[in-house]
């Protein structure tokens, strides 16, 4: 399997910029993405995680700074700085490109089996891959996704999240998939075999408490958990209808991320819950708040300290970008705003007084996840071609 993998350490965190193609274009080739050095940005109280678009360069500038920033690029001149960190709080990034569903399965299996029970950071090199084959440790794995076949489908995301959990369960892992329970009146029969677990949990976001219920189906050795809420009961597909995207999608998928973080703690499936020691697999922006919540709300309270999160990017065209004023709706601490901060370039703003300030949920996932996997070269976000081929 041809992959590009690079260890990232925080040692030179504040000295590097990652330059991404204009608007994170889907057509951006590998050669269009480069990494350049820059001066250290001014430290910000919001952790300094700021993405800015440079109108004159038609690029996106991503300076890193602060305690919750992702690890930086490797340093060829000082290889001793490139070792993984021992603590995971969004600081041990490894980016891997896979091109087929089979490769994605293999990479996830490698990522998961390479994690020691002690909670050490995920490793990725040829030696550790070989050693991981000898490990018989099984893990609690929690997929979080907006869709999964056969329950809901609009594209390839549903194919992957409908089959990959089954494949991982076949490896002996305990696997849960958390997704919304969409009731649109046409395909409701797909939930005929699900049962109400009788468990309700309250989520505080968007200025109020929202109660969600959990439904469950055990199929092909996988726990399929469905989050039930009135916002998932409407005609159309998971994201919109004939009139366009639903206006409350940020709320609907914020709710999903919160519920997914609660599910391993509160749901007793097969007689016991998954617990805190699990691996989350957050798919696309719809689940992008999962790694953010782990770092911002759970770990500071001593919960999920041994959990890890892998962010899988299937389609970078959709990033969950909303006005900056919506940040307070997410229920996150104010000092985590920088993890989601996004600023549009001048050429993308609507009028002269538009500051272009926004929040980008997918960016938050990239910043805070322990590992990032993209499903093809076309969706590659962090590109290290000249480093790995130097």
Short mmCIF file of C-alpha atoms in Angstrom, two decimals:
data_model
loop_
_atom_site.label_atom_id
_atom_site.label_comp_id
_atom_site.label_asym_id
_atom_site.label_seq_id
_atom_site.Cartn_x
_atom_site.Cartn_y
_atom_site.Cartn_z
CA UNK A 1 0.00 0.00 0.00
CA UNK A 2 1.44 3.34 -1.03
CA UNK A 3 0.98 5.84 1.76
CA UNK A 4 2.70 9.03 2.85
CA UNK A 5 3.20 9.07 6.60
CA UNK A 6 5.14 11.54 8.70
CA UNK A 7 5.58 11.91 12.44
CA UNK A 8 4.78 15.38 13.68
CA UNK A 9 6.10 16.80 16.92
CA UNK A 10 5.33 20.01 18.82
CA UNK A 11 9.01 20.90 19.21
CA UNK A 12 9.01 23.40 16.33
CA UNK A 13 5.32 24.11 16.60
CA UNK A 14 5.41 27.89 16.36
CA UNK A 15 7.93 28.12 13.53
CA UNK A 16 6.01 26.59 10.66
CA UNK A 17 3.12 27.46 8.42
CA UNK A 18 1.20 24.91 6.43
CA UNK A 19 0.18 26.31 3.06
CA UNK A 20 -2.91 24.82 1.48
CA UNK A 21 -4.27 25.40 -2.03
CA UNK A 22 -6.82 28.09 -2.71
CA UNK A 23 -10.18 27.23 -1.14
CA UNK A 24 -8.81 23.73 -0.42
CA UNK A 25 -9.67 22.97 -4.04
CA UNK A 26 -10.70 19.45 -4.93
CA UNK A 27 -8.61 19.67 -8.08
CA UNK A 28 -5.43 20.57 -6.25
CA UNK A 29 -2.70 18.17 -7.24
CA UNK A 30 0.03 16.94 -4.95
CA UNK A 31 2.56 19.29 -6.50
CA UNK A 32 0.35 22.31 -5.81
CA UNK A 33 0.61 21.90 -2.06
CA UNK A 34 3.78 23.02 -0.35
CA UNK A 35 5.11 23.86 3.06
CA UNK A 36 6.95 27.08 3.78
CA UNK A 37 8.58 28.63 6.81
CA UNK A 38 7.35 31.80 8.39
CA UNK A 39 7.94 33.94 11.42
CA UNK A 40 6.32 33.03 14.67
CA UNK A 41 2.80 34.50 14.86
CA UNK A 42 1.73 36.55 17.79
CA UNK A 43 0.55 34.32 20.63
CA UNK A 44 -3.19 34.43 21.09
CA UNK A 45 -5.26 33.69 24.15
CA UNK A 46 -7.43 31.40 22.02
CA UNK A 47 -4.42 29.09 21.50
CA UNK A 48 -3.38 30.88 18.32
CA UNK A 49 -4.89 28.29 16.02
CA UNK A 50 -5.80 30.64 13.21
CA UNK A 51 -6.37 29.90 9.55
CA UNK A 52 -6.09 32.93 7.28
CA UNK A 53 -6.52 33.10 3.53
CA UNK A 54 -3.89 35.21 1.78
CA UNK A 55 -5.55 37.05 -1.08
CA UNK A 56 -2.26 37.96 -2.73
CA UNK A 57 -1.02 34.37 -2.69
CA UNK A 58 -4.41 32.71 -3.19
CA UNK A 59 -3.50 30.30 -0.45
CA UNK A 60 -4.54 29.41 3.05
CA UNK A 61 -2.08 30.16 5.81
CA UNK A 62 -2.24 28.02 8.93
CA UNK A 63 0.15 29.25 11.63
CA UNK A 64 0.38 27.06 14.71
CA UNK A 65 0.77 28.28 18.23
CA UNK A 66 -0.44 27.46 21.70
CA UNK A 67 -0.85 24.43 23.94
CA UNK A 68 -3.66 22.84 21.93
CA UNK A 69 -2.12 23.30 18.52
CA UNK A 70 -1.44 20.22 16.41
CA UNK A 71 2.09 18.98 16.09
CA UNK A 72 4.20 20.76 13.52
CA UNK A 73 6.01 19.55 10.48
CA UNK A 74 9.05 17.38 10.87
CA UNK A 75 12.45 19.04 10.96
CA UNK A 76 14.94 17.52 8.55
CA UNK A 77 17.86 19.38 10.12
CA UNK A 78 16.96 18.33 13.65
CA UNK A 79 15.51 14.82 13.41
CA UNK A 80 15.62 14.45 17.17
CA UNK A 81 12.75 16.93 17.31
CA UNK A 82 10.50 14.69 15.27
CA UNK A 83 9.64 12.07 17.89
CA UNK A 84 5.98 11.62 18.84
CA UNK A 85 4.75 13.17 22.05
CA UNK A 86 3.79 11.10 25.07
CA UNK A 87 0.56 12.88 25.83
CA UNK A 88 -2.33 13.04 23.40
CA UNK A 89 -4.24 16.29 23.24
CA UNK A 90 -4.26 16.87 19.54
CA UNK A 91 -0.46 17.04 19.56
CA UNK A 92 0.52 13.78 17.86
CA UNK A 93 -0.59 14.14 14.27
CA UNK A 94 0.19 11.56 11.64
CA UNK A 95 -1.28 12.03 8.19
CA UNK A 96 -1.81 9.09 5.86
CA UNK A 97 -3.30 8.92 2.38
CA UNK A 98 -5.28 5.90 1.28
CA UNK A 99 -6.85 5.43 -2.14
CA UNK A 100 -9.30 2.54 -1.76
CA UNK A 101 -11.73 1.25 0.84
CA UNK A 102 -9.49 -1.78 1.31
CA UNK A 103 -6.50 0.45 2.02
CA UNK A 104 -8.57 2.49 4.45
CA UNK A 105 -9.48 -0.70 6.29
CA UNK A 106 -5.84 -1.77 6.41
CA UNK A 107 -4.68 1.64 7.61
CA UNK A 108 -7.31 1.83 10.33
CA UNK A 109 -6.45 -1.67 11.50
CA UNK A 110 -2.78 -0.69 11.57
CA UNK A 111 -3.54 2.54 13.42
CA UNK A 112 -5.66 0.80 16.00
CA UNK A 113 -3.47 -2.24 16.61
CA UNK A 114 -0.40 -0.02 16.89
CA UNK A 115 -1.85 1.69 19.95
CA UNK A 116 -0.64 0.04 23.13
CA UNK A 117 -3.00 -0.59 25.99
CA UNK A 118 -1.05 1.88 28.07
CA UNK A 119 -2.44 4.71 25.98
CA UNK A 120 0.82 5.48 24.22
CA UNK A 121 0.47 7.59 21.08
CA UNK A 122 -0.27 5.83 17.83
CA UNK A 123 2.92 4.95 15.97
CA UNK A 124 3.37 4.45 12.27
CA UNK A 125 6.49 3.04 10.66
CA UNK A 126 7.35 -0.18 8.91
CA UNK A 127 8.76 -1.81 12.03
CA UNK A 128 5.79 -0.98 14.21
CA UNK A 129 3.42 -2.19 11.50
CA UNK A 130 5.13 -5.55 11.46
CA UNK A 131 5.17 -5.73 15.25
CA UNK A 132 1.50 -4.79 15.41
CA UNK A 133 0.58 -7.94 13.53
CA UNK A 134 1.79 -9.91 16.52
CA UNK A 135 -0.37 -7.99 18.96
CA UNK A 136 -3.56 -9.66 20.06
CA UNK A 137 -4.94 -6.67 21.93
CA UNK A 138 -8.52 -5.83 21.04
CA UNK A 139 -10.02 -2.38 21.32
CA UNK A 140 -13.31 -0.62 21.78
CA UNK A 141 -13.84 1.36 18.57
CA UNK A 142 -16.54 4.00 18.12
CA UNK A 143 -17.34 5.20 14.61
CA UNK A 144 -19.18 8.52 14.38
CA UNK A 145 -20.76 9.26 11.02
CA UNK A 146 -23.66 11.11 9.41
CA UNK A 147 -24.60 8.08 7.32
CA UNK A 148 -23.98 4.37 6.96
CA UNK A 149 -25.42 1.81 4.60
CA UNK A 150 -28.06 0.33 4.69
CA UNK A 151 -29.64 2.85 7.04
CA UNK A 152 -28.83 6.08 5.20
CA UNK A 153 -26.79 6.86 2.12
CA UNK A 154 -25.94 9.77 -0.16
CA UNK A 155 -22.46 8.70 -1.27
CA UNK A 156 -19.25 6.84 -0.53
CA UNK A 157 -19.20 7.80 3.14
CA UNK A 158 -22.13 5.47 3.75
CA UNK A 159 -20.37 2.62 1.92
CA UNK A 160 -17.26 2.92 4.06
CA UNK A 161 -19.06 3.36 7.37
CA UNK A 162 -21.44 0.54 6.53
CA UNK A 163 -18.73 -2.03 5.82
CA UNK A 164 -15.52 -0.98 7.59
CA UNK A 165 -16.92 -1.43 11.12
CA UNK A 166 -17.95 -4.97 10.19
CA UNK A 167 -14.44 -5.67 8.92
CA UNK A 168 -12.90 -4.38 12.14
CA UNK A 169 -15.31 -6.48 14.19
CA UNK A 170 -14.10 -9.48 12.20
CA UNK A 171 -10.61 -8.70 13.55
CA UNK A 172 -12.01 -9.22 17.03
CA UNK A 173 -12.49 -5.60 18.07
CA UNK A 174 -15.64 -4.40 19.79
CA UNK A 175 -17.18 -1.87 17.41
CA UNK A 176 -19.95 0.69 17.78
CA UNK A 177 -21.28 2.97 15.05
CA UNK A 178 -23.11 6.12 16.15
CA UNK A 179 -25.28 7.90 13.59
CA UNK A 180 -28.58 9.81 13.47
CA UNK A 181 -31.91 8.03 13.26
CA UNK A 182 -33.34 9.72 10.19
CA UNK A 183 -37.09 9.39 9.85
CA UNK A 184 -38.30 10.83 6.55
CA UNK A 185 -41.45 8.76 6.06
CA UNK A 186 -40.08 6.86 3.05
CA UNK A 187 -37.29 4.66 4.35
CA UNK A 188 -38.25 4.35 8.00
CA UNK A 189 -38.54 0.57 7.69
CA UNK A 190 -34.75 0.25 7.78
CA UNK A 191 -35.05 0.84 11.52
CA UNK A 192 -37.60 -1.92 12.08
CA UNK A 193 -35.03 -4.09 13.86
CA UNK A 194 -33.81 -1.34 16.16
CA UNK A 195 -34.91 -1.16 19.78
CA UNK A 196 -35.20 1.81 22.09
CA UNK A 197 -32.55 1.38 24.77
CA UNK A 198 -34.65 3.46 27.15
CA UNK A 199 -31.69 5.71 27.81
CA UNK A 200 -32.00 9.47 27.56
CA UNK A 201 -29.22 11.97 27.88
CA UNK A 202 -29.27 15.76 27.84
CA UNK A 203 -26.91 17.78 25.70
CA UNK A 204 -26.24 21.44 26.43
CA UNK A 205 -25.61 23.46 23.29
CA UNK A 206 -27.24 26.23 21.28
CA UNK A 207 -28.34 27.92 24.48
CA UNK A 208 -30.50 25.12 25.83
CA UNK A 209 -30.65 21.52 27.00
CA UNK A 210 -31.64 19.01 24.34
CA UNK A 211 -32.69 15.48 25.18
CA UNK A 212 -31.66 12.69 22.84
CA UNK A 213 -32.63 9.03 22.86
CA UNK A 214 -30.64 6.02 21.71
CA UNK A 215 -31.85 3.14 19.56
CA UNK A 216 -29.80 0.02 18.97
CA UNK A 217 -29.38 -2.88 16.58
CA UNK A 218 -26.74 -5.58 16.93
CA UNK A 219 -25.90 -6.73 13.42
CA UNK A 220 -22.86 -8.59 12.09
CA UNK A 221 -21.06 -8.27 15.44
CA UNK A 222 -21.38 -4.48 15.42
CA UNK A 223 -23.39 -2.25 17.76
CA UNK A 224 -25.32 0.15 15.54
CA UNK A 225 -26.44 3.03 17.76
CA UNK A 226 -28.92 5.59 16.45
CA UNK A 227 -29.32 9.03 17.99
CA UNK A 228 -32.97 10.06 18.03
CA UNK A 229 -34.01 13.71 18.09
CA UNK A 230 -36.79 15.72 16.41
CA UNK A 231 -34.25 17.46 14.15
CA UNK A 232 -33.61 14.13 12.41
CA UNK A 233 -37.29 13.58 11.61
CA UNK A 234 -38.08 15.40 8.37
CA UNK A 235 -38.42 14.69 4.64
CA UNK A 236 -35.31 14.77 2.49
CA UNK A 237 -31.85 13.27 2.75
CA UNK A 238 -29.52 13.51 5.77
CA UNK A 239 -28.35 17.00 4.83
CA UNK A 240 -31.17 18.75 3.01
CA UNK A 241 -34.13 18.56 0.66
CA UNK A 242 -35.15 19.92 -2.73
CA UNK A 243 -34.77 23.47 -1.41
CA UNK A 244 -31.13 23.00 -0.40
CA UNK A 245 -29.18 22.22 2.74
CA UNK A 246 -31.01 22.38 6.04
CA UNK A 247 -30.35 25.62 7.87
CA UNK A 248 -29.79 23.88 11.20
CA UNK A 249 -27.18 21.35 10.10
CA UNK A 250 -24.61 22.79 12.47
CA UNK A 251 -27.01 22.11 15.34
CA UNK A 252 -27.95 18.63 14.10
CA UNK A 253 -24.37 17.43 13.85
CA UNK A 254 -23.21 19.19 16.99
CA UNK A 255 -25.88 17.13 18.69
CA UNK A 256 -24.51 14.00 17.01
CA UNK A 257 -20.97 14.65 18.26
CA UNK A 258 -22.12 15.24 21.83
CA UNK A 259 -24.28 12.13 21.80
CA UNK A 260 -21.44 10.06 20.35
CA UNK A 261 -19.13 11.14 23.16
CA UNK A 262 -21.74 10.15 25.73
CA UNK A 263 -22.69 6.81 24.17
CA UNK A 264 -19.64 4.78 25.32
CA UNK A 265 -20.16 6.05 28.87
CA UNK A 266 -23.91 5.66 29.35
CA UNK A 267 -25.03 2.79 27.11
CA UNK A 268 -24.83 -0.76 28.38
CA UNK A 269 -24.60 -2.94 25.30
CA UNK A 270 -24.25 -6.66 25.81
CA UNK A 271 -24.32 -6.13 29.55
CA UNK A 272 -21.61 -3.50 29.91
CA UNK A 273 -20.57 -0.21 28.36
CA UNK A 274 -17.60 0.59 26.15
CA UNK A 275 -16.09 2.87 28.75
CA UNK A 276 -13.50 5.61 28.52
CA UNK A 277 -10.73 3.54 26.98
CA UNK A 278 -11.81 3.57 23.37
CA UNK A 279 -10.81 4.81 19.94
CA UNK A 280 -13.12 7.23 18.15
CA UNK A 281 -13.19 7.31 14.36
CA UNK A 282 -14.71 10.67 13.37
CA UNK A 283 -15.81 10.82 9.74
CA UNK A 284 -15.93 14.16 7.90
CA UNK A 285 -17.07 17.45 9.39
CA UNK A 286 -20.34 16.02 10.70
CA UNK A 287 -18.33 14.25 13.42
CA UNK A 288 -15.59 16.87 13.53
CA UNK A 289 -16.48 18.12 17.00
CA UNK A 290 -15.74 14.74 18.58
CA UNK A 291 -11.96 15.27 18.98
CA UNK A 292 -12.60 18.89 19.97
CA UNK A 293 -15.01 17.83 22.71
CA UNK A 294 -12.59 15.21 23.99
CA UNK A 295 -9.89 17.82 24.46
CA UNK A 296 -12.01 20.77 25.55
CA UNK A 297 -14.67 19.24 27.80
CA UNK A 298 -13.90 15.65 28.78
CA UNK A 299 -10.15 15.36 29.41
CA UNK A 300 -10.01 18.46 31.64
CA UNK A 301 -12.51 16.62 33.87
CA UNK A 302 -10.43 13.44 33.90
CA UNK A 303 -12.63 11.60 31.39
CA UNK A 304 -11.36 9.93 28.19
CA UNK A 305 -7.71 10.46 29.12
CA UNK A 306 -6.86 7.12 27.53
CA UNK A 307 -9.13 7.62 24.51
CA UNK A 308 -7.80 8.52 21.07
CA UNK A 309 -9.49 9.94 17.99
CA UNK A 310 -8.78 9.29 14.32
CA UNK A 311 -10.24 11.84 11.90
CA UNK A 312 -11.09 10.41 8.49
CA UNK A 313 -11.63 12.92 5.68
CA UNK A 314 -13.78 11.54 2.87
CA UNK A 315 -14.83 14.82 1.25
CA UNK A 316 -13.04 18.04 2.08
CA UNK A 317 -15.46 20.05 -0.06
CA UNK A 318 -17.78 20.16 2.94
CA UNK A 319 -16.20 21.60 6.06
CA UNK A 320 -19.03 22.77 8.30
CA UNK A 321 -18.25 26.48 7.93
CA UNK A 322 -20.64 28.88 9.65
CA UNK A 323 -20.44 32.51 10.88
CA UNK A 324 -18.09 33.11 13.79
CA UNK A 325 -21.02 34.21 15.93
CA UNK A 326 -22.25 30.61 16.02
CA UNK A 327 -19.24 29.47 18.06
CA UNK A 328 -20.98 30.20 21.34
CA UNK A 329 -23.75 27.81 20.29
CA UNK A 330 -21.37 24.85 20.28
CA UNK A 331 -21.04 24.76 24.06
CA UNK A 332 -17.23 24.93 23.97
CA UNK A 333 -15.02 26.96 26.33
CA UNK A 334 -14.28 30.46 24.98
CA UNK A 335 -10.53 29.83 24.89
CA UNK A 336 -11.01 27.03 22.36
CA UNK A 337 -12.33 29.38 19.70
CA UNK A 338 -8.98 29.35 17.91
CA UNK A 339 -9.25 25.64 17.21
CA UNK A 340 -12.21 26.33 14.91
CA UNK A 341 -11.39 29.84 13.75
CA UNK A 342 -11.45 30.45 10.01
CA UNK A 343 -11.01 33.74 8.15
CA UNK A 344 -12.03 34.11 4.52
CA UNK A 345 -9.84 36.11 2.11
CA UNK A 346 -10.98 39.50 0.85
CA UNK A 347 -12.00 38.12 -2.51
CA UNK A 348 -14.43 35.73 -0.83
CA UNK A 349 -16.18 38.28 1.35
CA UNK A 350 -19.63 39.60 0.55
CA UNK A 351 -19.05 43.32 1.15
CA UNK A 352 -16.46 45.81 2.33
CA UNK A 353 -17.50 45.57 5.98
CA UNK A 354 -17.45 41.77 5.99
CA UNK A 355 -14.50 40.63 8.14
CA UNK A 356 -14.74 37.09 6.78
CA UNK A 357 -14.72 35.57 10.25
CA UNK A 358 -16.14 32.06 10.55
CA UNK A 359 -15.85 28.77 12.40
CA UNK A 360 -14.75 25.67 10.52
CA UNK A 361 -15.62 22.38 12.21
CA UNK A 362 -13.48 20.24 9.91
CA UNK A 363 -10.51 22.45 10.74
CA UNK A 364 -11.21 21.80 14.41
CA UNK A 365 -11.03 18.07 13.77
CA UNK A 366 -7.73 18.41 11.91
CA UNK A 367 -6.27 20.50 14.73
CA UNK A 368 -7.32 18.25 17.60
CA UNK A 369 -7.39 14.67 16.29
CA UNK A 370 -4.59 12.26 17.18
CA UNK A 371 -4.33 10.98 13.65
CA UNK A 372 -5.70 12.05 10.27
CA UNK A 373 -6.48 9.73 7.38
CA UNK A 374 -7.62 10.92 3.95
CA UNK A 375 -9.22 8.53 1.51
CA UNK A 376 -7.44 9.76 -1.61
CA UNK A 377 -4.78 12.14 -2.87
CA UNK A 378 -7.53 14.50 -3.96
CA UNK A 379 -8.65 15.02 -0.36
CA UNK A 380 -5.17 15.32 1.13
CA UNK A 381 -5.13 18.24 3.56
CA UNK A 382 -1.64 18.17 5.03
CA UNK A 383 0.78 17.53 2.22
CA UNK A 384 4.40 16.60 2.93
CA UNK A 385 5.53 15.41 -0.50
CA UNK A 386 8.89 17.08 -0.66
CA UNK A 387 9.72 16.04 2.91
CA UNK A 388 8.99 12.35 2.54
CA UNK A 389 10.61 12.16 -0.90
CA UNK A 390 13.64 14.34 -0.17
#
